[in-house]
mmCIF file of C-alpha atoms in Angstrom:
data_model
loop_
_atom_site.group_PDB
_atom_site.id
_atom_site.type_symbol
_atom_site.label_atom_id
_atom_site.label_comp_id
_atom_site.label_asym_id
_atom_site.label_seq_id
_atom_site.Cartn_x
_atom_site.Cartn_y
_atom_site.Cartn_z
ATOM 1 C CA ALA A 11 -5.660 -35.209 10.352
ATOM 2 C CA LYS A 12 -8.070 -35.449 13.248
ATOM 3 C CA GLU A 13 -9.427 -38.969 13.821
ATOM 4 C CA LYS A 14 -13.117 -39.400 14.631
ATOM 5 C CA PRO A 15 -13.683 -41.338 17.898
ATOM 6 C CA MET A 16 -15.087 -44.850 17.662
ATOM 7 C CA GLU A 17 -18.051 -46.335 19.509
ATOM 8 C CA GLY A 18 -18.436 -49.807 20.934
ATOM 9 C CA GLN A 19 -20.281 -51.872 23.496
ATOM 10 C CA VAL A 20 -18.697 -53.267 26.657
ATOM 11 C CA VAL A 21 -18.977 -57.078 26.616
ATOM 12 C CA ALA A 22 -16.846 -57.871 29.688
ATOM 13 C CA VAL A 23 -15.100 -56.057 32.543
ATOM 14 C CA GLY A 24 -12.432 -56.916 35.068
ATOM 15 C CA THR A 25 -12.621 -56.649 38.846
ATOM 16 C CA GLY A 26 -11.302 -53.081 39.020
ATOM 17 C CA HIS A 27 -8.042 -51.266 39.722
ATOM 18 C CA HIS A 28 -5.965 -52.911 42.460
ATOM 19 C CA HIS A 29 -4.015 -50.492 44.667
ATOM 20 C CA GLU A 30 -0.765 -51.313 46.465
ATOM 21 C CA ASN A 31 -2.532 -51.067 49.845
ATOM 22 C CA GLY A 32 -4.770 -54.018 48.893
ATOM 23 C CA THR A 33 -7.952 -52.079 48.106
ATOM 24 C CA THR A 34 -9.779 -52.362 44.800
ATOM 25 C CA GLN A 35 -11.383 -49.411 43.014
ATOM 26 C CA PRO A 36 -14.460 -50.599 41.075
ATOM 27 C CA LEU A 37 -14.762 -49.743 37.385
ATOM 28 C CA ALA A 38 -17.084 -46.979 36.169
ATOM 29 C CA VAL A 39 -18.164 -49.012 33.120
ATOM 30 C CA LYS A 40 -20.332 -52.113 33.126
ATOM 31 C CA VAL A 41 -21.310 -54.778 30.631
ATOM 32 C CA GLY A 42 -23.741 -53.357 28.071
ATOM 33 C CA ASP A 43 -22.483 -49.741 28.274
ATOM 34 C CA GLN A 44 -22.059 -47.977 24.936
ATOM 35 C CA ILE A 45 -18.650 -46.245 25.007
ATOM 36 C CA VAL A 46 -16.554 -43.823 22.950
ATOM 37 C CA PHE A 47 -12.806 -44.356 22.515
ATOM 38 C CA ASN A 48 -9.916 -43.303 20.281
ATOM 39 C CA LYS A 49 -9.362 -45.343 17.121
ATOM 40 C CA TRP A 50 -5.915 -46.516 18.274
ATOM 41 C CA SER A 51 -6.921 -47.439 21.857
ATOM 42 C CA GLY A 52 -6.458 -50.933 23.234
ATOM 43 C CA THR A 53 -5.298 -54.173 21.671
ATOM 44 C CA GLU A 54 -7.289 -56.088 19.059
ATOM 45 C CA ILE A 55 -7.780 -59.814 19.685
ATOM 46 C CA THR A 56 -9.842 -62.571 18.066
ATOM 47 C CA VAL A 57 -11.660 -65.200 20.154
ATOM 48 C CA ASP A 58 -13.629 -67.966 18.399
ATOM 49 C CA GLY A 59 -13.667 -65.916 15.185
ATOM 50 C CA GLN A 60 -15.052 -62.793 16.914
ATOM 51 C CA ASP A 61 -12.935 -59.601 17.029
ATOM 52 C CA TYR A 62 -12.629 -57.676 20.310
ATOM 53 C CA ILE A 63 -10.627 -54.737 21.617
ATOM 54 C CA VAL A 64 -9.109 -55.072 25.085
ATOM 55 C CA MET A 65 -8.441 -51.694 26.712
ATOM 56 C CA LYS A 66 -7.846 -50.009 30.019
ATOM 57 C CA GLU A 67 -10.686 -47.966 31.463
ATOM 58 C CA SER A 68 -8.476 -44.889 31.172
ATOM 59 C CA ASP A 69 -8.593 -45.297 27.344
ATOM 60 C CA ILE A 70 -12.381 -44.775 27.360
ATOM 61 C CA MET A 71 -13.366 -41.203 26.498
ATOM 62 C CA GLY A 72 -16.961 -41.498 27.691
ATOM 63 C CA ILE A 73 -20.112 -43.528 28.207
ATOM 64 C CA ILE A 74 -23.074 -42.757 25.930
ATOM 65 C CA ASP A 75 -26.351 -42.258 27.787
ATOM 66 C CA GLY A 76 -28.757 -44.989 26.676
ATOM 67 C CA ALA A 77 -31.837 -42.728 26.516
ATOM 68 C CA ASN A 78 -30.098 -40.152 24.312
ATOM 69 C CA ALA A 79 -28.613 -42.867 22.069
ATOM 70 C CA ALA A 80 -32.103 -44.330 21.496
ATOM 71 C CA LYS A 81 -33.474 -40.893 20.516
ATOM 72 C CA LYS A 82 -30.557 -40.366 18.107
ATOM 73 C CA ALA A 83 -31.178 -43.726 16.424
ATOM 74 C CA ALA A 84 -34.907 -43.080 15.980
#
């Protein structure tokens, strides 16, 4: 059976991907982005009674454009 992707909002991000040569590649996502990811991506955690999913940026399938998301909701 084909699983439908899930949507979520980014609430925190790390500093980026650290390369062996000492450089850091910034992340493409930022706090507040609406994202799409596979149902089984990441690791579920609970902090102060709130559930979160911690995942690598490579697990994110895409970022939903805010303007188009607003039109869809209306």
